[in-house]
Short mmCIF file of C-alpha atoms in Angstrom, two decimals:
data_model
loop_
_atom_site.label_atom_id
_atom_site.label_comp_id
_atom_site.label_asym_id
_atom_site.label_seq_id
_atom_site.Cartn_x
_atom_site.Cartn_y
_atom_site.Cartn_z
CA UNK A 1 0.00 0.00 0.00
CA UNK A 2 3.08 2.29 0.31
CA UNK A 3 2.90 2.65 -3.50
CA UNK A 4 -0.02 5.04 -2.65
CA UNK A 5 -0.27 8.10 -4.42
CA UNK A 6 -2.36 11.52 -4.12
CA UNK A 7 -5.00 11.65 -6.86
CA UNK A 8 -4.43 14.89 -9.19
CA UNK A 9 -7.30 16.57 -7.22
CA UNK A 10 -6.04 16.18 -4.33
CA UNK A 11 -2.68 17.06 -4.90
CA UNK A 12 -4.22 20.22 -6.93
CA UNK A 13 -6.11 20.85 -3.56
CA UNK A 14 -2.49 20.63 -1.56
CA UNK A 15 -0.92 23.09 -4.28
CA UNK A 16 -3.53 25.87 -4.01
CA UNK A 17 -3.41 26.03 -0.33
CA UNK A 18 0.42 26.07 -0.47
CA UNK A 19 -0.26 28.98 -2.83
CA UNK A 20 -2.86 30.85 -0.78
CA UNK A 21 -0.70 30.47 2.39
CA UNK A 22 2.06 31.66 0.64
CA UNK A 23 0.45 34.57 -0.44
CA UNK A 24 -1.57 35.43 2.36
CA UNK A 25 2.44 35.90 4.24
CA UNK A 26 3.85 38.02 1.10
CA UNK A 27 0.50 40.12 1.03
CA UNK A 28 0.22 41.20 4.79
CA UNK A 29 -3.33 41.43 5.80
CA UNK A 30 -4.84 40.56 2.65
CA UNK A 31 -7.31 37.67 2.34
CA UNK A 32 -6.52 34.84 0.07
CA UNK A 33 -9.59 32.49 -0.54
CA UNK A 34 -8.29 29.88 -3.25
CA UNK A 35 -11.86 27.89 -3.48
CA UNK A 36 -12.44 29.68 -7.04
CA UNK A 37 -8.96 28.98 -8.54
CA UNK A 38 -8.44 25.54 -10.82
CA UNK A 39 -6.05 24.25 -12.96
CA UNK A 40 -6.41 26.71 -15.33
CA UNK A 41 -5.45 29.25 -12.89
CA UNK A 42 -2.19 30.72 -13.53
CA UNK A 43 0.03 32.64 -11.62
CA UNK A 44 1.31 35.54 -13.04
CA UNK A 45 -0.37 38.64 -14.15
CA UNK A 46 -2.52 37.88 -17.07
CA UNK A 47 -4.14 40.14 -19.24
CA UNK A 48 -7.38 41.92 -18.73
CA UNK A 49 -9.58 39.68 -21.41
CA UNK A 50 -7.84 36.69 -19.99
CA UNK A 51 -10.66 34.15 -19.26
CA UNK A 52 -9.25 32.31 -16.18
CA UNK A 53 -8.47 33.54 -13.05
CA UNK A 54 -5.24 34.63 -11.98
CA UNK A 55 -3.10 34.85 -8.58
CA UNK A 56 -1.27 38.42 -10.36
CA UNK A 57 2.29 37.28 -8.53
CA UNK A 58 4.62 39.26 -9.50
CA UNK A 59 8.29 37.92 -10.16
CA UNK A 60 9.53 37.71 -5.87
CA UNK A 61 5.97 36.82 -5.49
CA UNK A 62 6.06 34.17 -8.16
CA UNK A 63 9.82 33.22 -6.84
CA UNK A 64 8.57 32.35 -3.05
CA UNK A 65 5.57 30.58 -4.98
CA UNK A 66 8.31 28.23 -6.44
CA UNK A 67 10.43 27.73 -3.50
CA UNK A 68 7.49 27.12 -0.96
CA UNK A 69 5.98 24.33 -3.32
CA UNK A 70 9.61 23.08 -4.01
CA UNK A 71 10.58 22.72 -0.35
CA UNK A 72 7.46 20.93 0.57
CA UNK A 73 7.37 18.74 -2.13
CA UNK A 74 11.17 18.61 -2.07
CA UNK A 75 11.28 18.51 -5.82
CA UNK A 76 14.86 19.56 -5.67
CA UNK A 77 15.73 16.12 -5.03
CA UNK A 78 14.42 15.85 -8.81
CA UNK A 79 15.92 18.43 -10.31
CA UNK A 80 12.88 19.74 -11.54
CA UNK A 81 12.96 22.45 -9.54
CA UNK A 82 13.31 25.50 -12.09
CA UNK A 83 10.29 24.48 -14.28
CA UNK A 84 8.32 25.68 -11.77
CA UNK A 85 9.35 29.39 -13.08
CA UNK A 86 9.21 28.63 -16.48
CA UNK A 87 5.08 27.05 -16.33
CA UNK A 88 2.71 29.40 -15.16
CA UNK A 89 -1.00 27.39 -14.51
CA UNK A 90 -1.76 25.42 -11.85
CA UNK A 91 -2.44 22.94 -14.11
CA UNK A 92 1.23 22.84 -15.05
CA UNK A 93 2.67 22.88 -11.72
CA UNK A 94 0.62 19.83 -10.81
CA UNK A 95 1.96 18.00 -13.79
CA UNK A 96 5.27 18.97 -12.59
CA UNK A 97 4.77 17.92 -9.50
CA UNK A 98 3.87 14.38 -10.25
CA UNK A 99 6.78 14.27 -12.84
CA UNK A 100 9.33 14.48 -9.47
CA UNK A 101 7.06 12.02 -7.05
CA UNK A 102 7.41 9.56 -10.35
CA UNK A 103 10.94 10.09 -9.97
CA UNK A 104 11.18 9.06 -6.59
CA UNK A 105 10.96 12.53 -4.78
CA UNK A 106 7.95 10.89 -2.50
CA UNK A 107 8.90 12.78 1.14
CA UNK A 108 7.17 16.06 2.24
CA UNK A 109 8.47 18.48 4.51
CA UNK A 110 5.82 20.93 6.37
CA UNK A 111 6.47 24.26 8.26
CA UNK A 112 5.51 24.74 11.90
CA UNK A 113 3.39 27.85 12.59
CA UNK A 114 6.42 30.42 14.11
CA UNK A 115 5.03 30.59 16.51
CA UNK A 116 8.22 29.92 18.95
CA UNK A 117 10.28 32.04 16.71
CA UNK A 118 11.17 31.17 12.85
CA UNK A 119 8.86 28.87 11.17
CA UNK A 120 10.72 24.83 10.93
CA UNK A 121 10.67 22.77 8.26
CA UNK A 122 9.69 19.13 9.68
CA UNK A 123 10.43 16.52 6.83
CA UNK A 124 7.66 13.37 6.61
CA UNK A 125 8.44 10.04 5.41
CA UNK A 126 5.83 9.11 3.32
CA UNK A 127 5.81 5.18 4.20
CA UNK A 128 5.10 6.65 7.73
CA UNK A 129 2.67 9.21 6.62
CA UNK A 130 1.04 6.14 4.23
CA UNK A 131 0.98 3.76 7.47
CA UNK A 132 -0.21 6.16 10.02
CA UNK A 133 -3.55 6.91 7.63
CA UNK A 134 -4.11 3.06 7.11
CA UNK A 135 -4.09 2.78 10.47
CA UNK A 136 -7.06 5.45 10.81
CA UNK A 137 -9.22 3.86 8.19
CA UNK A 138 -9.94 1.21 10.06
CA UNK A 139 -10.88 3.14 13.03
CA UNK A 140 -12.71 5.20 10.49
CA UNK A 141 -14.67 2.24 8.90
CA UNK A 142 -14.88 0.39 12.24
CA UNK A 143 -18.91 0.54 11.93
CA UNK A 144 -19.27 1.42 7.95
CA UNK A 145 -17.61 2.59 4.95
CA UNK A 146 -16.99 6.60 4.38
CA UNK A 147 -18.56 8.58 2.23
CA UNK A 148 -17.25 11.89 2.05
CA UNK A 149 -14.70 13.95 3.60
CA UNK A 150 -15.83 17.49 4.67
CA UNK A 151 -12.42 19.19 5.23
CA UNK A 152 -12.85 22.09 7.58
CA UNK A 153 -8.83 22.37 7.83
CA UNK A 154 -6.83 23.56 5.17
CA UNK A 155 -4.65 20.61 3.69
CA UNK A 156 -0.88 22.38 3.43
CA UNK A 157 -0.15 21.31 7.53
CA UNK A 158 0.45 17.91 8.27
CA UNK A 159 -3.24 17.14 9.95
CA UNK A 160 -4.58 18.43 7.32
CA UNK A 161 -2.86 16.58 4.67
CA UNK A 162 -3.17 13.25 6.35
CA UNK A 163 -6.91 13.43 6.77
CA UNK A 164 -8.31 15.61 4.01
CA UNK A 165 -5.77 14.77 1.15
CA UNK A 166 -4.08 11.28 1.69
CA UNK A 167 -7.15 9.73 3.44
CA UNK A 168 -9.27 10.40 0.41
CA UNK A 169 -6.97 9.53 -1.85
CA UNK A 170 -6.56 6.10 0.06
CA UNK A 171 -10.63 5.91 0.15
CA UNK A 172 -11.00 7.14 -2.52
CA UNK A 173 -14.04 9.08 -1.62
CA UNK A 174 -14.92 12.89 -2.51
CA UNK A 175 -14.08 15.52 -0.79
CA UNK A 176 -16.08 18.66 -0.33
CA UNK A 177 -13.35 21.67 1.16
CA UNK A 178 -13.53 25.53 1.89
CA UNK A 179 -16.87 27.68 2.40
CA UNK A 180 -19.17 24.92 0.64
CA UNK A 181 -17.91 22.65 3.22
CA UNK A 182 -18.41 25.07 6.20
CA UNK A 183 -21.80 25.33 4.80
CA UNK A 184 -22.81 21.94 4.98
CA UNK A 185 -21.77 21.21 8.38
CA UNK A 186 -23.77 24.84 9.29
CA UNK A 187 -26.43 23.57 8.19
CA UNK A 188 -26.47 20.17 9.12
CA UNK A 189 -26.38 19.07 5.81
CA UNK A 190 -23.69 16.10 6.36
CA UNK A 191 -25.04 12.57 5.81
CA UNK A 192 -24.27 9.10 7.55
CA UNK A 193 -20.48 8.03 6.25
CA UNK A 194 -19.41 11.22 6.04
CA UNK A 195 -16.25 12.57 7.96
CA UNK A 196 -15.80 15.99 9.45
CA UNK A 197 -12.01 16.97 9.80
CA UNK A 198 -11.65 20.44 12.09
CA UNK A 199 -10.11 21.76 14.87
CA UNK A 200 -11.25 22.96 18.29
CA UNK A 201 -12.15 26.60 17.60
CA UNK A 202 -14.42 25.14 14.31
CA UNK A 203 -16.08 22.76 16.05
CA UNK A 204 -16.58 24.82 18.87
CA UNK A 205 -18.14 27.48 16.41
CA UNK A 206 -20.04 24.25 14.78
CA UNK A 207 -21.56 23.24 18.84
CA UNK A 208 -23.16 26.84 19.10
CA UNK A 209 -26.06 26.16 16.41
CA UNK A 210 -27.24 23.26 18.51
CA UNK A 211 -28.75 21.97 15.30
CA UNK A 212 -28.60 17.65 15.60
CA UNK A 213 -26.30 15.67 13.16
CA UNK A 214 -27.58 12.96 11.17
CA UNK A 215 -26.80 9.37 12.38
CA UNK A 216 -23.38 8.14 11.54
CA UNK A 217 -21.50 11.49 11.16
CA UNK A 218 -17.96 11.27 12.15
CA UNK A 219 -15.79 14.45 13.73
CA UNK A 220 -11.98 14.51 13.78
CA UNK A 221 -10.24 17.10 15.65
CA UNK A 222 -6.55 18.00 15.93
CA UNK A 223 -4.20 20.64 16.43
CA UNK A 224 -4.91 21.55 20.29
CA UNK A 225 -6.49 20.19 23.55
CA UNK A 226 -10.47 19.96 22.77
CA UNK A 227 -12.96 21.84 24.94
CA UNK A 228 -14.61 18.69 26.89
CA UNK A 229 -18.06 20.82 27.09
CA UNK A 230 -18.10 21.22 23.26
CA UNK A 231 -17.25 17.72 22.58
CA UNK A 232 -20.37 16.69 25.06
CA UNK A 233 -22.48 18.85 22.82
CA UNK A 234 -21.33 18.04 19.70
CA UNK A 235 -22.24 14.29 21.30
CA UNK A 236 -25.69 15.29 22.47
CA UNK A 237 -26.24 16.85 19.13
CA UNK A 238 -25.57 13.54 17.56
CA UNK A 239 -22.15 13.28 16.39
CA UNK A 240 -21.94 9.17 16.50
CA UNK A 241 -17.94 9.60 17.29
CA UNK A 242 -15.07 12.69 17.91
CA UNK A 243 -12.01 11.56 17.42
CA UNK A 244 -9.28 13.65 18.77
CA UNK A 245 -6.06 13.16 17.16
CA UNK A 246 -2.70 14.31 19.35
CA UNK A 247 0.31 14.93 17.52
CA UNK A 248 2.60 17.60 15.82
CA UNK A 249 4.16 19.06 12.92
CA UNK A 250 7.51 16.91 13.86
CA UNK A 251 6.50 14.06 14.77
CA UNK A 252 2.87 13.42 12.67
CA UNK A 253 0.30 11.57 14.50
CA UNK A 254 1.00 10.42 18.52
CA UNK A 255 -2.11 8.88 19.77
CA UNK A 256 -6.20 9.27 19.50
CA UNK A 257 -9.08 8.93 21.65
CA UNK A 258 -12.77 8.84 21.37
CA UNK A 259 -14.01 10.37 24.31
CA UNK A 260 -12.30 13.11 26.28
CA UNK A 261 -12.68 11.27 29.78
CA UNK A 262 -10.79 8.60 28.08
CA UNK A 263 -6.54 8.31 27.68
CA UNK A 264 -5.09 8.63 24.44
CA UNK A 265 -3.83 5.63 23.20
CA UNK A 266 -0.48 5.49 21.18
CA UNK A 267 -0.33 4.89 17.50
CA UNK A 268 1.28 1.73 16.59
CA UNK A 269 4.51 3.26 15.23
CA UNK A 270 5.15 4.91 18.77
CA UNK A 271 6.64 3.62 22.62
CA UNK A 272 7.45 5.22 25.74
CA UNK A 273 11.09 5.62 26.67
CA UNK A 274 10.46 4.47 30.57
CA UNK A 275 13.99 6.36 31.32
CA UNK A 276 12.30 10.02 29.99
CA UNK A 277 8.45 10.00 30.06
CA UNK A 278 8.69 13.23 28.01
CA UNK A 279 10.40 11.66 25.31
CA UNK A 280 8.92 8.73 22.67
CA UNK A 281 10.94 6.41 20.66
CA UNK A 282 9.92 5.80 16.78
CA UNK A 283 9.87 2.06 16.85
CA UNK A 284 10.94 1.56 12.61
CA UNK A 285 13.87 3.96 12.65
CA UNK A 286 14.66 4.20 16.89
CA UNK A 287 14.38 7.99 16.47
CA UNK A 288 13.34 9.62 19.69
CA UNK A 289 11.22 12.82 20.02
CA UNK A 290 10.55 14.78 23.06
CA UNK A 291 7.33 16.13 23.52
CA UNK A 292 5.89 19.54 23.69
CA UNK A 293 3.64 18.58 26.36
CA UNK A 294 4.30 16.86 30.11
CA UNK A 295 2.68 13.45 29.85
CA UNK A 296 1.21 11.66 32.82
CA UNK A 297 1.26 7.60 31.91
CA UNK A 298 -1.58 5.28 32.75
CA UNK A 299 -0.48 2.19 30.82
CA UNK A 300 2.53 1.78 28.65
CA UNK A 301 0.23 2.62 25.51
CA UNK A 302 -2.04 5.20 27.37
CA UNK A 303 -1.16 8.45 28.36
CA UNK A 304 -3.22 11.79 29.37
CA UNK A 305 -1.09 15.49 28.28
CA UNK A 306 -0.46 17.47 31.31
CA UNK A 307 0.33 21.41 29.77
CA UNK A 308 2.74 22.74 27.12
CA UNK A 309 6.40 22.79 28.41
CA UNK A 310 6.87 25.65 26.63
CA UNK A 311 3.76 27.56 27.69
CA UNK A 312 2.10 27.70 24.92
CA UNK A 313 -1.56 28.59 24.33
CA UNK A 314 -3.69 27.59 21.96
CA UNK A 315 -5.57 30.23 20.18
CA UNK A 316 -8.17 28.73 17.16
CA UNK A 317 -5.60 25.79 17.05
CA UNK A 318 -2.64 27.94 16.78
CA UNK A 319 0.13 27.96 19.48
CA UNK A 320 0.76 31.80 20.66
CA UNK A 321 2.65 33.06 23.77
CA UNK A 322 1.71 34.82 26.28
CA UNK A 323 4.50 36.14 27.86
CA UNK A 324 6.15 36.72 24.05
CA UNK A 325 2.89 39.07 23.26
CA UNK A 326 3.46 40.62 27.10
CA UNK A 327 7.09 41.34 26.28
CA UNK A 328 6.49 42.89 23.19
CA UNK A 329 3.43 45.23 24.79
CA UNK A 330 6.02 45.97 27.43
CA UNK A 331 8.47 47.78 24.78
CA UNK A 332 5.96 50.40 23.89
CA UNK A 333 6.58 53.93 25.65
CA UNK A 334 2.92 54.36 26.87
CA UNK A 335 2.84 50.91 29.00
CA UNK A 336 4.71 51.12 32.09
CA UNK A 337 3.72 46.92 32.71
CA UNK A 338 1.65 44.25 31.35
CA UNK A 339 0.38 40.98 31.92
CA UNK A 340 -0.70 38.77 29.12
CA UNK A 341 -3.15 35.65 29.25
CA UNK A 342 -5.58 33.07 27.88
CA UNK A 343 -9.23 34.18 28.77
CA UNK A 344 -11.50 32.34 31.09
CA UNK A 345 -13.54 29.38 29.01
CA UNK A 346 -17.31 32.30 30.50
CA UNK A 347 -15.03 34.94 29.20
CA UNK A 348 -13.90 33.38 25.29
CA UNK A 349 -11.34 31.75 23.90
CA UNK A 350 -9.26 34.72 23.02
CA UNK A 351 -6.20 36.66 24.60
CA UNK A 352 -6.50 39.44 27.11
CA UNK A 353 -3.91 41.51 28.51
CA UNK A 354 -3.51 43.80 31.79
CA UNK A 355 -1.77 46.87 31.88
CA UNK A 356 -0.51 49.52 33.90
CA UNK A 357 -0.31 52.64 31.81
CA UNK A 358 3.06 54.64 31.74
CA UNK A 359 0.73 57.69 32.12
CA UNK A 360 -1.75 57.81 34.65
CA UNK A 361 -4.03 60.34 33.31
CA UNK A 362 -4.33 58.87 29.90
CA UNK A 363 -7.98 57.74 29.10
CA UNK A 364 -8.30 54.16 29.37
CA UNK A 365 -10.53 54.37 25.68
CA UNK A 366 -7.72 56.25 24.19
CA UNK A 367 -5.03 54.22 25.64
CA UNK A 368 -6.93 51.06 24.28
CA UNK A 369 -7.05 52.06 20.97
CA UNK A 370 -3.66 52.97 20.53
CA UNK A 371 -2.91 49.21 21.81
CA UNK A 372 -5.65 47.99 19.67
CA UNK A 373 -4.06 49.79 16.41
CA UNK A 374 -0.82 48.47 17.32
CA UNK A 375 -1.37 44.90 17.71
CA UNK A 376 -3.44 44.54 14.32
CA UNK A 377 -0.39 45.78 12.55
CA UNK A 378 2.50 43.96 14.36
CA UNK A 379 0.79 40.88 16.00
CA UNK A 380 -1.02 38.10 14.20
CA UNK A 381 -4.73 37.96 14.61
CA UNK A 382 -4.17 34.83 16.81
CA UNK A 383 -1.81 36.77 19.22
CA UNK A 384 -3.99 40.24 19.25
CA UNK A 385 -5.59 40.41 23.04
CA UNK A 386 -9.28 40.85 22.42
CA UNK A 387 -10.05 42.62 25.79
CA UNK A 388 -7.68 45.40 27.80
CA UNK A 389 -8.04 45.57 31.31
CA UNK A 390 -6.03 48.82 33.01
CA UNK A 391 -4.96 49.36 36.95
CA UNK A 392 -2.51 51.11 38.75
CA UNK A 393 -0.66 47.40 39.42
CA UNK A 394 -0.59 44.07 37.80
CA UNK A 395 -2.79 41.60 39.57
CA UNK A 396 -1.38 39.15 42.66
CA UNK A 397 -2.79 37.02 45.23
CA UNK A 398 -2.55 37.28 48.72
CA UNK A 399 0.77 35.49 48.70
CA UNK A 400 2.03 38.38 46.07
CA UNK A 401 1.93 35.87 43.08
CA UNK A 402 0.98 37.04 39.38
CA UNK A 403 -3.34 35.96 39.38
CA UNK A 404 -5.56 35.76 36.84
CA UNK A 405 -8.75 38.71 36.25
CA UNK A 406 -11.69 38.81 35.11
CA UNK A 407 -12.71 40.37 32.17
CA UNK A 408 -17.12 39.54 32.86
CA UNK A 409 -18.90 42.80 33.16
CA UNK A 410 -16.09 45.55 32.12
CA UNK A 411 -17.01 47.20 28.84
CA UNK A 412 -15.32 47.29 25.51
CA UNK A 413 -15.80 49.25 22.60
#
């Protein structure tokens, strides 16, 4: 089964989200929606009669374009590399693309988020990337076959690639992506067989209709710790399984679990290192990996995440950090101190931050948009704090320790 390959549309589906996260970077603020584009798509300018859409890269635009798809699909190992500048559809670049995995040029290599610093380039096997989605059909067809995949995730990271790309290739099932398949799962329009991949803040989003699935819907989550409340309603609301999946750029899939009172389980290719329960040991090539997360064994195989190491926080399934937004808050002349944090689950699932103004007589309304203004054009949207607090000192407890606050009741414009 290792001679598995990506259908065309699939791998088409890969390339434009490659492209539209690419571009979304290079164009700063600007949204990028690639459900429209095709195969006829090209990506230069094109003229103004030109009958097919175009991405209008310019030459560094179209430059990162080629050097993004080449690293992931590690095409240099082909030497194919510089035809990517000389074809200009979609189309083309698919072709292309194909042309190197026939070659042998089979591995992938994703980026991490940043989100510690400068993105990483984490290069897959693709026997273990073939292996680990084998393993999930079964759990996937444990009580029927699969119809459809409704990807809610884009498919450029490595959770979505696995279960909204490879799985459907290995199925060989449809897949519906992008707004038509947000709409579907708004409006309860999934059928029995069909498999929902998202991620916490989507289903979350998803729970708050409280509109009941049909029988024999399947949910996947990934990418960060799921709210247990949400998965009860998403359960109560019919959802026939949620399957959380733990893992990470580096290492692919860890473990799964079905219920989130339950342990996740280890995937086959994994086992604890008894001498460092932080670390696990890839049982093919005897690689070990430590873990982002303390782990807190129940079994050799069953294990229960304790908190980042790094203190991470997971904002819509992106890791930000705190203390990394507080720091850079803390450099600007009209904030004397600041304290940075995840909100409450009553308060959302969004930063907030605390802060004693370097000016005391500043209006707290002016004083928050000037932070406001700031963050949306240095921070990512996932690291902006959606609610400013202000005092004369940053909160402690009685024993003079940093303590949360509450945000419930204070007004925001």
């Amino acid at each position: 089964m290792n001679g598995l390959e990506l259908r065309q549309t699939d791998l088409l589906a890969v390339l434009k989200a490659l492209l539209a996260d690419e571009l979304k970077s290079l164009r700063r603020g600007q949204d990028i929606v690639p459900d429209d584009w095709d195969q006829h798509t090209v990506v230069r300018s094109a003229p103004a009669d030109f009958p097919h859409l175009s991405l209008q890269a310019d030459s560094l635009e179209r430059f990162a374009l080629a050097t993004r798809v080449a690293d992931f699909f590690q095409i240099r190992e082909s030497g194919l590399e510089d035809y990517l500048l000389r074809y200009n559809t979609l189309g083309e670049w698919t072709e292309l693309i194909t042309e190197a995995r026939v070659r042998g040029t089979r591995n992938l290599s994703f980026t991490t988020s940043g989100s510690t610093g400068e993105p990483t380039t984490c290069a897959q096997d693709w026997h273990d990337l073939v292996s680990e989605i084998e393993f999930f059909r079964t759990v996937f067809t444990e009580h029927g076959a699969v119809r459809r995949i409704i990807a809610l995730s884009p498919c450029h990271h490595i959770y979505g690639f696995l279960f909204s790309a490879l799985l459907p290739s290995l199925l060989d099932v449809p897949v519906i992506r992008g707004m038509q398949a947000f709409a579907l799962v708004q409006g309860r329009r999934v059928e029995a067989g069909d498999v929902v991949i998202g991620f916490p803040f989507v289903w979350k989003q998803v729970s708050r209709s409280q509109q009941p699935f049909a029988p024999g819907v399947i949910g996947v989550t990934s990418t960060g710790p799921s709210d247990k409340a949400v998965v009860l309603a998403l359960m109560q609301q019919g959802l026939s399984q949620h399957i959380e999946i733990y893992g990470s750029s580096e290492t692919s899939g860890l473990g799964f679990r079905r219920h989130p009172d339950e342990p996740f389980e280890l995937l086959p290719r994994w086992q604890r290192l008894d001498e460092r329960p932080d670390t696990l040991l890839d049982a093919r090539t005897q690689t070990q990996y430590p873990l982002s997360d303390h782990i807190a064994w129940q079994t050799a195989r069953m294990f229960v995440p304790q908190g980042r190491r790094d203190h991470a926080v997971q904002v819509a399934g992106i890791n930000v950090f705190p203390d990394s937004v507080a720091e850079k808050l803390r450099q600007l002349p009209y904030v004397q101190s600041v304290a940075v944090r995840l909100m409450l689950p009553a308060e959302g699932d969004r930063l907030k931050a605390f802060v004693v103004p370097a000016d005391a007589t500043i209006r707290p309304d002016d004083l928050r948009q000037q932070l406001q203004a700031w963050c949306q054009r240095h921070l990512s949207a996932a690291e902006c704090p959606q609610a400013f607090t202000f005092g004369v000192e940053l909160p402690r407890n009685a024993l003079g320790k940093a303590s949360d606050w509450s945000i419930i009741n204070e007004e925001h414009p």
